[in-house]
Tab-separated table of C-alpha atoms in Angstrom:
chain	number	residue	atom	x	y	z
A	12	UNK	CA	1.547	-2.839	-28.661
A	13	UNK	CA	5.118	-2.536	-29.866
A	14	UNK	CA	8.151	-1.897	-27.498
A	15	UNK	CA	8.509	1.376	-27.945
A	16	UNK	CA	5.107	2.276	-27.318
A	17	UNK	CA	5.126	0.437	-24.823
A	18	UNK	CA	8.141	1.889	-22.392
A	19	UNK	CA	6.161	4.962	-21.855
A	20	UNK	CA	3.354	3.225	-20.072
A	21	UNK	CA	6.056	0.844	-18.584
A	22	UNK	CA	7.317	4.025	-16.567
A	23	UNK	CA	3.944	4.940	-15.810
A	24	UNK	CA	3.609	1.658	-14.287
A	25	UNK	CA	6.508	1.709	-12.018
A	26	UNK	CA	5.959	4.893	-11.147
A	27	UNK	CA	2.237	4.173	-9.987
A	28	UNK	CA	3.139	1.045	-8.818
A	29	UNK	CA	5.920	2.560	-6.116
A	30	UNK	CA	3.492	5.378	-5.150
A	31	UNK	CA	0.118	3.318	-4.403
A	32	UNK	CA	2.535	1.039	-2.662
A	33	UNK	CA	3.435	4.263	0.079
A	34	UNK	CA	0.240	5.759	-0.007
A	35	UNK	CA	-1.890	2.228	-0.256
A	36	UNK	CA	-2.011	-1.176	1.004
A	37	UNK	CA	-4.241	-3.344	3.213
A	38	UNK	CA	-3.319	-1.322	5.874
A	39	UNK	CA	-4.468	1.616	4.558
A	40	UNK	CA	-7.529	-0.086	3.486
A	41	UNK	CA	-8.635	-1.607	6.576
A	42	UNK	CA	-8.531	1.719	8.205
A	43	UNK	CA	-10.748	2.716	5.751
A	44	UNK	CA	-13.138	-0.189	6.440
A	45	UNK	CA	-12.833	0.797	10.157
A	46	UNK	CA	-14.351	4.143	9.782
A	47	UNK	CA	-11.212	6.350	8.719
A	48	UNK	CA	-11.631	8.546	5.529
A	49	UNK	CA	-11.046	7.172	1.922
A	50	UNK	CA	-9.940	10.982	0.941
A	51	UNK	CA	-6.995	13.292	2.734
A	52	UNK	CA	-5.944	16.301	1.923
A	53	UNK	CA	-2.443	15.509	1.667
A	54	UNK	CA	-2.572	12.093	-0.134
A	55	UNK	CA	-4.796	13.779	-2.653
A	56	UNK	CA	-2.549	16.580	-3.405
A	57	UNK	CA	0.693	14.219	-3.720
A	58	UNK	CA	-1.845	12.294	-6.488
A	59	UNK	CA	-2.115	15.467	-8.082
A	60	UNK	CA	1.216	16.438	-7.760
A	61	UNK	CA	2.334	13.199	-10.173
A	62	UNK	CA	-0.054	14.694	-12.978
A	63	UNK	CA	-2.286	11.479	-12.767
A	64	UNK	CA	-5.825	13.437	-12.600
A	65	UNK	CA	-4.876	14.867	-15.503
A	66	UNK	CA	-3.672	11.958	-17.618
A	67	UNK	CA	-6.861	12.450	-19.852
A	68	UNK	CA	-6.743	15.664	-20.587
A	69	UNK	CA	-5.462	17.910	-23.327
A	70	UNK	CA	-1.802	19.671	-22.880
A	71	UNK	CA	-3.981	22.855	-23.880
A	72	UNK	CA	-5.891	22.424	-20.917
A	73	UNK	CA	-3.297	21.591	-17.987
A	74	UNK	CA	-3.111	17.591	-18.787
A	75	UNK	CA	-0.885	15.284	-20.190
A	76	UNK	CA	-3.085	13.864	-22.780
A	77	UNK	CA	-1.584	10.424	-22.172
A	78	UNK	CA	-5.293	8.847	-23.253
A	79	UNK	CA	-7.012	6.023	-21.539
A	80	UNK	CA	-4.067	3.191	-21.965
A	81	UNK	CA	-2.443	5.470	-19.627
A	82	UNK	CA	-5.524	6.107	-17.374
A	83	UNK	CA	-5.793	2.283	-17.065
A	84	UNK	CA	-2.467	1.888	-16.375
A	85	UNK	CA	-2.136	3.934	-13.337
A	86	UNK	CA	-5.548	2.441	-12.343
A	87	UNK	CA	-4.504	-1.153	-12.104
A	88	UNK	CA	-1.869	-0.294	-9.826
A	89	UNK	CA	-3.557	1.177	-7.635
A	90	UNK	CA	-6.509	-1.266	-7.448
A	91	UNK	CA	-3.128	-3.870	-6.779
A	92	UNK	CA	-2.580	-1.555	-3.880
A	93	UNK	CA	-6.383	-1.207	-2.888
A	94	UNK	CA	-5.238	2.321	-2.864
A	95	UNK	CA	-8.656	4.273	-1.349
A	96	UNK	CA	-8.792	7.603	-2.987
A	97	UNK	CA	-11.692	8.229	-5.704
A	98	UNK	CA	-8.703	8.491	-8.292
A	99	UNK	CA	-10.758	6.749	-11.137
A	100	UNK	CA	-13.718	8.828	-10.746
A	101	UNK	CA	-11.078	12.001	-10.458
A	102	UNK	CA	-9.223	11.304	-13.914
A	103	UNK	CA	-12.265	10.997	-15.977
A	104	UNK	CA	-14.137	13.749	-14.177
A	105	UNK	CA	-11.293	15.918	-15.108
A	106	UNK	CA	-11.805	14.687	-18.980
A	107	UNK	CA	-15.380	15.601	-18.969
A	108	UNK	CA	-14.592	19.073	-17.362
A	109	UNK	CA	-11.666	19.723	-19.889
A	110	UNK	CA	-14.463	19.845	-22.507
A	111	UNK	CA	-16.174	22.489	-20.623
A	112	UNK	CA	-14.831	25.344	-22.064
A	113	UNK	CA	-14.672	28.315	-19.845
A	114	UNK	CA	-16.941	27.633	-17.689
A	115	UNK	CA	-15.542	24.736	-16.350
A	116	UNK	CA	-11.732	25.972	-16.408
A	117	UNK	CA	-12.102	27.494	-12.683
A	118	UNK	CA	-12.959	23.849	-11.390
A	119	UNK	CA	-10.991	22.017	-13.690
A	120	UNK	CA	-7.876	23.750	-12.519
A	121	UNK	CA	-8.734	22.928	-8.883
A	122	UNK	CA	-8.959	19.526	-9.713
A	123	UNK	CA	-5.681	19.075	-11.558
A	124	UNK	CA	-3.967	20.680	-9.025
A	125	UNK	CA	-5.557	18.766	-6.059
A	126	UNK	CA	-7.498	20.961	-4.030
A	127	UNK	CA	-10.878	19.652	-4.952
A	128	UNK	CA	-12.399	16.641	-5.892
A	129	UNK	CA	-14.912	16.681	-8.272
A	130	UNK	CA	-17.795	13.018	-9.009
A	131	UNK	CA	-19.875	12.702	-11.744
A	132	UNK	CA	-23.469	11.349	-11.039
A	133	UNK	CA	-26.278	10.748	-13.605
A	134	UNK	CA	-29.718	12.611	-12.059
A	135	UNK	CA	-32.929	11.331	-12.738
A	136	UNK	CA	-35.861	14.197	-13.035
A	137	UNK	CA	-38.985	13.402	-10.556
A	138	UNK	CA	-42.778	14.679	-11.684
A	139	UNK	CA	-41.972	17.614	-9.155
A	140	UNK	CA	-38.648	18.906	-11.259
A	141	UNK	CA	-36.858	17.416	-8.335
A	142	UNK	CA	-33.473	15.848	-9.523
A	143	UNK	CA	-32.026	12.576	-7.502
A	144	UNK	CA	-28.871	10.883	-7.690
A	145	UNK	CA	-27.533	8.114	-5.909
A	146	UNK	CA	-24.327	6.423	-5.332
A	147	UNK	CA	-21.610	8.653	-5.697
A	148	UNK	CA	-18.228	7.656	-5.344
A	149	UNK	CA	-16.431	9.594	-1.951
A	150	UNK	CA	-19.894	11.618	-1.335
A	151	UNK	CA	-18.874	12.911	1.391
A	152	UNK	CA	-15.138	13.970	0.117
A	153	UNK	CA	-15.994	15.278	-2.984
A	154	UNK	CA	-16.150	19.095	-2.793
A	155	UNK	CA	-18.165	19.178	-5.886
A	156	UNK	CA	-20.415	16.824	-7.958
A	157	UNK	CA	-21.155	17.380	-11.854
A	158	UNK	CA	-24.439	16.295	-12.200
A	159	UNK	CA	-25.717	15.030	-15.660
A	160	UNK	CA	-29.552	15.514	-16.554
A	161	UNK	CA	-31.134	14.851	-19.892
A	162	UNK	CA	-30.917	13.976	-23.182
A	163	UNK	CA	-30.349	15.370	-26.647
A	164	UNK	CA	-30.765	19.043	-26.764
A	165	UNK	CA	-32.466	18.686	-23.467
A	166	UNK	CA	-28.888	17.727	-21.680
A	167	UNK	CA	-26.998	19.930	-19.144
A	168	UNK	CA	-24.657	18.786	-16.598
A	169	UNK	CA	-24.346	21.458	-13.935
A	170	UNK	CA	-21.228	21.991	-10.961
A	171	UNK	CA	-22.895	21.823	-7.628
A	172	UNK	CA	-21.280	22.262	-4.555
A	173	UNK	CA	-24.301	21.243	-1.889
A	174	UNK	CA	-23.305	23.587	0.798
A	175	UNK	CA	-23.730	26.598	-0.957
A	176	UNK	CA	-26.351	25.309	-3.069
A	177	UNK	CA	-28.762	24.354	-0.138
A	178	UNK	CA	-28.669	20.765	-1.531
A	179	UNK	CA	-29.786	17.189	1.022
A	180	UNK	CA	-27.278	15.125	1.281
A	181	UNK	CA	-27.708	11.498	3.072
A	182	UNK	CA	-24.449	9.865	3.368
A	183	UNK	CA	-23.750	6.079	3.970
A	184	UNK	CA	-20.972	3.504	4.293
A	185	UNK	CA	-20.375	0.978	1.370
A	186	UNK	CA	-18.961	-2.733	2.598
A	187	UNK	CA	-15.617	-1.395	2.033
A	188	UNK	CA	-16.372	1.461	4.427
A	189	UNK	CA	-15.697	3.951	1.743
A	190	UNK	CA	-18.437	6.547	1.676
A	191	UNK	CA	-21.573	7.008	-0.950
A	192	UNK	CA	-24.236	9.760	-1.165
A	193	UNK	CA	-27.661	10.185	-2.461
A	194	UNK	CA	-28.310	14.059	-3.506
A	195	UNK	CA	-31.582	15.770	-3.726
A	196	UNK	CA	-31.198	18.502	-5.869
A	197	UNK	CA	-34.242	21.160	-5.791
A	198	UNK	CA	-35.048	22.831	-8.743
A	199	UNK	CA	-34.464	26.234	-7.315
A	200	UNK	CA	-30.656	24.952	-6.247
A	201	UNK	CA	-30.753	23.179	-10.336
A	202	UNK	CA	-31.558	26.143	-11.920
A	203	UNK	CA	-28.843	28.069	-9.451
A	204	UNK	CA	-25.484	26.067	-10.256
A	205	UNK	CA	-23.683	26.679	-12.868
A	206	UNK	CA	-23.971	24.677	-16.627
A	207	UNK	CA	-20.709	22.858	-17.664
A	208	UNK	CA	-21.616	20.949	-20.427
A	209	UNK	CA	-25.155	21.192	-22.550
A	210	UNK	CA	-27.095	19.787	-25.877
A	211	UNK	CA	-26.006	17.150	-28.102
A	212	UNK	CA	-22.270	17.969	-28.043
A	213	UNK	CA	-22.594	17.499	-23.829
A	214	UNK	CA	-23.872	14.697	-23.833
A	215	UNK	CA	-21.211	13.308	-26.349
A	216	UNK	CA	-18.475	15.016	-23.337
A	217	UNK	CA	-19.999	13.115	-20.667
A	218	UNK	CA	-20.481	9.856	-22.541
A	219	UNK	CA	-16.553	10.310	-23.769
A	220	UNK	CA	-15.904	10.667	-19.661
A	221	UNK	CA	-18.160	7.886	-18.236
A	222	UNK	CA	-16.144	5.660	-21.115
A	223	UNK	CA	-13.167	6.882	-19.044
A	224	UNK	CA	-14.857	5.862	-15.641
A	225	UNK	CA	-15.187	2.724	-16.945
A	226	UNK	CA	-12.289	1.833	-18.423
A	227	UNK	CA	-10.614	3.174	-15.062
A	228	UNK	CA	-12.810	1.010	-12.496
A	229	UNK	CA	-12.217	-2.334	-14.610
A	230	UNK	CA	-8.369	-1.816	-14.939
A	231	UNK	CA	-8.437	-1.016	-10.815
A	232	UNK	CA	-10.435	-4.322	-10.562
A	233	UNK	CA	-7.755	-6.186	-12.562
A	234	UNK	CA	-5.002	-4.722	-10.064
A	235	UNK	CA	-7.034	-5.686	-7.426
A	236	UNK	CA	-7.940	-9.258	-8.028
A	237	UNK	CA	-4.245	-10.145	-9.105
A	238	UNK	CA	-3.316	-8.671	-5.823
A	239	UNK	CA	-5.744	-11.331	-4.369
A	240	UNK	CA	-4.798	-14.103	-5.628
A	241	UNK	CA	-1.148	-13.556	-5.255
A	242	UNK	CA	-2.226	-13.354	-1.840
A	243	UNK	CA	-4.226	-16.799	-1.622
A	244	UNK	CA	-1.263	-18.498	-3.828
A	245	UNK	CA	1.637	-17.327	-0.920
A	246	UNK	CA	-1.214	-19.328	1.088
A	247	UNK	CA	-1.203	-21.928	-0.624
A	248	UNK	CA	2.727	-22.850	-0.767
A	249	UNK	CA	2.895	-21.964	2.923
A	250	UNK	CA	-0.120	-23.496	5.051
A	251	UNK	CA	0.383	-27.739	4.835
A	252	UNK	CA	-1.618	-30.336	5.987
A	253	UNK	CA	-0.902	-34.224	5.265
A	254	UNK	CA	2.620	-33.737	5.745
A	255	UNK	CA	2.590	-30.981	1.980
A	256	UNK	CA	1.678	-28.053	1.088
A	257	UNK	CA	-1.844	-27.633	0.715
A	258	UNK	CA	-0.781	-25.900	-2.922
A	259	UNK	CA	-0.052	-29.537	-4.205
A	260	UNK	CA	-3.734	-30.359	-3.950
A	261	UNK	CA	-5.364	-31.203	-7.669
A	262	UNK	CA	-8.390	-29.576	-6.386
A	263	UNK	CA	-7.230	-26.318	-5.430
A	264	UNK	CA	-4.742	-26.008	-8.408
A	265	UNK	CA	-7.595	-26.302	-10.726
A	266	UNK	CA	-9.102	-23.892	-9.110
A	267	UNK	CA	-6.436	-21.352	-8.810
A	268	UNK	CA	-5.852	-21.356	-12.392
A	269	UNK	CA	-9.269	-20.852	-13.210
A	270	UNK	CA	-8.476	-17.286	-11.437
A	271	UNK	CA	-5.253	-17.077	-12.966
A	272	UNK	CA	-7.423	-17.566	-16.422
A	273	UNK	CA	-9.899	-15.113	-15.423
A	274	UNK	CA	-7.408	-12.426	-14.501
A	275	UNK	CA	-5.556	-12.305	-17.357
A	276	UNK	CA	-8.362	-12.337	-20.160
A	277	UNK	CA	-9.862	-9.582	-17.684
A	278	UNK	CA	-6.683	-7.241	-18.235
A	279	UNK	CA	-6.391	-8.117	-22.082
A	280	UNK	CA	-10.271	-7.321	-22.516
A	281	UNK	CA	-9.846	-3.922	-20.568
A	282	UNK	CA	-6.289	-2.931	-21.990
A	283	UNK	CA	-7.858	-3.939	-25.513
A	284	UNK	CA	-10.886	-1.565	-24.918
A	285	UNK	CA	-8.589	1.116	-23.912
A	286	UNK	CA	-6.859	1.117	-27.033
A	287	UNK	CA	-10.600	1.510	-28.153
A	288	UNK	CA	-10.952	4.798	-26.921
A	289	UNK	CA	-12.021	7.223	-29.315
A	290	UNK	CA	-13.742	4.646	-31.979
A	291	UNK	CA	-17.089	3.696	-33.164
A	292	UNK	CA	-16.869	0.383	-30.623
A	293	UNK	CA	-15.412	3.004	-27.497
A	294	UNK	CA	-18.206	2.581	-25.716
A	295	UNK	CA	-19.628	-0.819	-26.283
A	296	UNK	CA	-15.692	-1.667	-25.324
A	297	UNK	CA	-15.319	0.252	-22.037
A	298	UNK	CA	-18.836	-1.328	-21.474
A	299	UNK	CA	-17.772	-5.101	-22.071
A	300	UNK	CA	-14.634	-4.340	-19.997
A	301	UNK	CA	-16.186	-2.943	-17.038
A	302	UNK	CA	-19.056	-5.533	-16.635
A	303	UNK	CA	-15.968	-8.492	-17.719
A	304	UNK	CA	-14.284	-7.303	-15.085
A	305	UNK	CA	-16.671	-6.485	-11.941
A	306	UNK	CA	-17.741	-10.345	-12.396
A	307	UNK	CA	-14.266	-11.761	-12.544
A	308	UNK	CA	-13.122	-9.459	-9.502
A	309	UNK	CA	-15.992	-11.097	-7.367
A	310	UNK	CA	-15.698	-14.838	-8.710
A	311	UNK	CA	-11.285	-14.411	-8.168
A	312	UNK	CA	-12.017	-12.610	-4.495
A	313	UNK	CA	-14.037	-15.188	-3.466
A	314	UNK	CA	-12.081	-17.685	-4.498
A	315	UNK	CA	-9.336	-16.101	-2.580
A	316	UNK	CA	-10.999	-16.175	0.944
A	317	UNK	CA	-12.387	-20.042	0.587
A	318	UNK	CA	-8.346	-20.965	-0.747
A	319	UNK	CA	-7.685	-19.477	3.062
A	320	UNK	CA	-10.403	-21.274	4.966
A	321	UNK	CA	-12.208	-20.608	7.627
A	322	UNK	CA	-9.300	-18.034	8.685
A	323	UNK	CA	-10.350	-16.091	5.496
A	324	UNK	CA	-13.759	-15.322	6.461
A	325	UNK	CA	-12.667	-13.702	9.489
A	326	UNK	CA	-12.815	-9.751	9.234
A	327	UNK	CA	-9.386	-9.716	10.764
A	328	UNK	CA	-7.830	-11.445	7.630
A	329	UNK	CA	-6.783	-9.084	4.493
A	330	UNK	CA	-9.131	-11.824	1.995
A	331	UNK	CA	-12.110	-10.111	3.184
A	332	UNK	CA	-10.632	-6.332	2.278
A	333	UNK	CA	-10.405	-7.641	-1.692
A	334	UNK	CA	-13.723	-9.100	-1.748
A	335	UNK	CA	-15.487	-5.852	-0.360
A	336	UNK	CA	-13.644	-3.625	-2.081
A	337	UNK	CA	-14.416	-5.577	-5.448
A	338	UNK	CA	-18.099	-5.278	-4.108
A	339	UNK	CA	-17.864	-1.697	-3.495
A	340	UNK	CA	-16.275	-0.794	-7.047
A	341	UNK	CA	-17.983	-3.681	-9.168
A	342	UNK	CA	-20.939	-2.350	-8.569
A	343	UNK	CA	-20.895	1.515	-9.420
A	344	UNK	CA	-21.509	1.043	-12.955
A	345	UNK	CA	-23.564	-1.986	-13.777
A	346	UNK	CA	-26.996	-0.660	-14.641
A	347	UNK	CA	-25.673	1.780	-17.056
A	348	UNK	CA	-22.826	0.067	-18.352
A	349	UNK	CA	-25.221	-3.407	-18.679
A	350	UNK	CA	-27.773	-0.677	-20.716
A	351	UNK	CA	-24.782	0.207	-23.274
A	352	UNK	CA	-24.378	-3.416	-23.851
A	353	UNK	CA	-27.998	-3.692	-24.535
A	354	UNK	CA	-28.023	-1.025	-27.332
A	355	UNK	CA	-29.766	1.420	-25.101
């Protein structure tokens, strides 16, 4: 990337970088892990207010069609702020919606400007035309979920808000203490909600957006573990034993820049695939980056709490908020994005 394509996203970056700081944070994180909410009102709508959950989306339709280098870039800040909010899962639900046409404009709009939150989820049909999804980011925050079914002409992803349309909802906690939800979704309530996206051009909307997902949980992961291991390196030049820093230790510098190794190739590969975006290797890249990148986040955050010792595993110590949150994000994607790998 030249220079000046590059000072746009540079100001991006700062800007991202001074907001997750204010609005992020272990602090923030912890609370979080001790049973406070992931999503507020007020912290969503300041998000909004910076244009970020609509960073993928056309000018046409409310956005700033900035593309996914700039998605990524606002994601790895806040992952380097374990900033809480579902803002990956916001930006590229916002890019599948913006393909919606009319239909979807109403929620869209809500979105962009804050006052909703809308996750995707992937349903799987049952023999009894019951649809089932599990694991979506923020269940219990979102105020809607677009819920994909299908293939081919046989596609539709409906809006569903699960108060009005009757649907269960079992919420849990993930190791992060962020929340997750599994949905039941009757066919009565199916066939009631409305249909956003449908048939082979749908499915190629969704696909574009779960690209964007993606790309924006791997670059979060990058902020995150760089975070981490600036943390375990301040560690290391402070804590001493034998008279030195423990930082001077063969052993442990080896080991460190293994993670420095891992973290960097991690951002290249996911930076690289967002430059992808909108090619024939788009989604075998945001694929690649996604699964690169939940491994290296877990390998680098558990690296980071043995650097600390025994004080690391304690649930007191900020190590342990980087290796659950890793956990908690690594994981959303790895069936399907493993499956895309695969060719299928």
């Amino acid at each position: 990337m030249n220079a000046e394509a590059s000072a746009p996203l540079r100001m991006i970056a700062e800007s991202a970088a001074d907001f997750a700081a204010s609005h992020g944070g272990p602090g923030a994180a912890r609370r979080v892990h001790e049973g406070g909410p992931a999503w507020e009102a007020d912290a969503w709508k300041a998000i909004a207010g910076l244009g970020w959950l609509g960073i993928a989306v056309p000018e046409a339709a409310g956005g700033l069609e900035l593309g996914a280098p700039a998605l990524c870039v606002v994601a790895e800040e806040a992952g380097r702020a374990l900033l809480m909010p579902p803002l990956t899962a916001g930006m590229a639900a916002a890019a599948v919606l913006a393909e919606g046409g009319d239909a979807a404009a109403p929620t869209l709009q809500a979105l962009i400007e804050g006052t909703a939150h809308v996750a995707l989820a992937q349903a799987e049909r049952g023999a009894d035309g019951t649809r089932t999804a599990s694991l979506v980011p923020e269940g219990d925050a979102a105020a809607q979920w677009l819920v994909a079914s299908g293939q081919g002409a046989d596609f539709e992803a409906r809006g569903l808000d699960p108060a009005a349309h009757g649907i269960a909802l079992r919420v849990r906690h993930a190791v992060d203490g962020s929340r997750l939800a599994d949905l039941a979704i009757e066919p009565a309530a199916w066939a009631d909600a409305p249909c956003l996206l449908s048939g082979a051009v749908g499915e190629a909307a969704w696909a574009r957006g779960r690209q964007l997902a993606w790309l924006g949980d791997a670059a979060y992961l990058c902020g995150l573990m760089d975070a981490a291991l600036r943390l375990a390196l301040d560690y290391l030049r402070l804590r001493r034993q034998f008279g030195v820093p423990i930082g001077s230790f063969q052993a442990l510098q080896h080991r460190a820049t293994d993670c420095h190794v891992d973290v960097t190739a991690t951002r290249a590969l996911v930076h690289e695939a967002a430059r992808a975006a909108g090619t024939a290797r788009a989604a075998w890249a945001a694929a690649a980056a996604v699964q690169r990148a939940s491994a290296a986040a877990l390998r680098v955050t558990q690296e980071v709490v043995q650097f600390h010792g025994a004080i690391g595993f304690a649930d007191e110590h900020d190590a342990g908020l980087y290796l659950r949150r890793a956990m908690t994000v690594g994981a959303r994607h790895a069936g399907a994005a493993l499956a895309a790998l695969q060719g299928r």
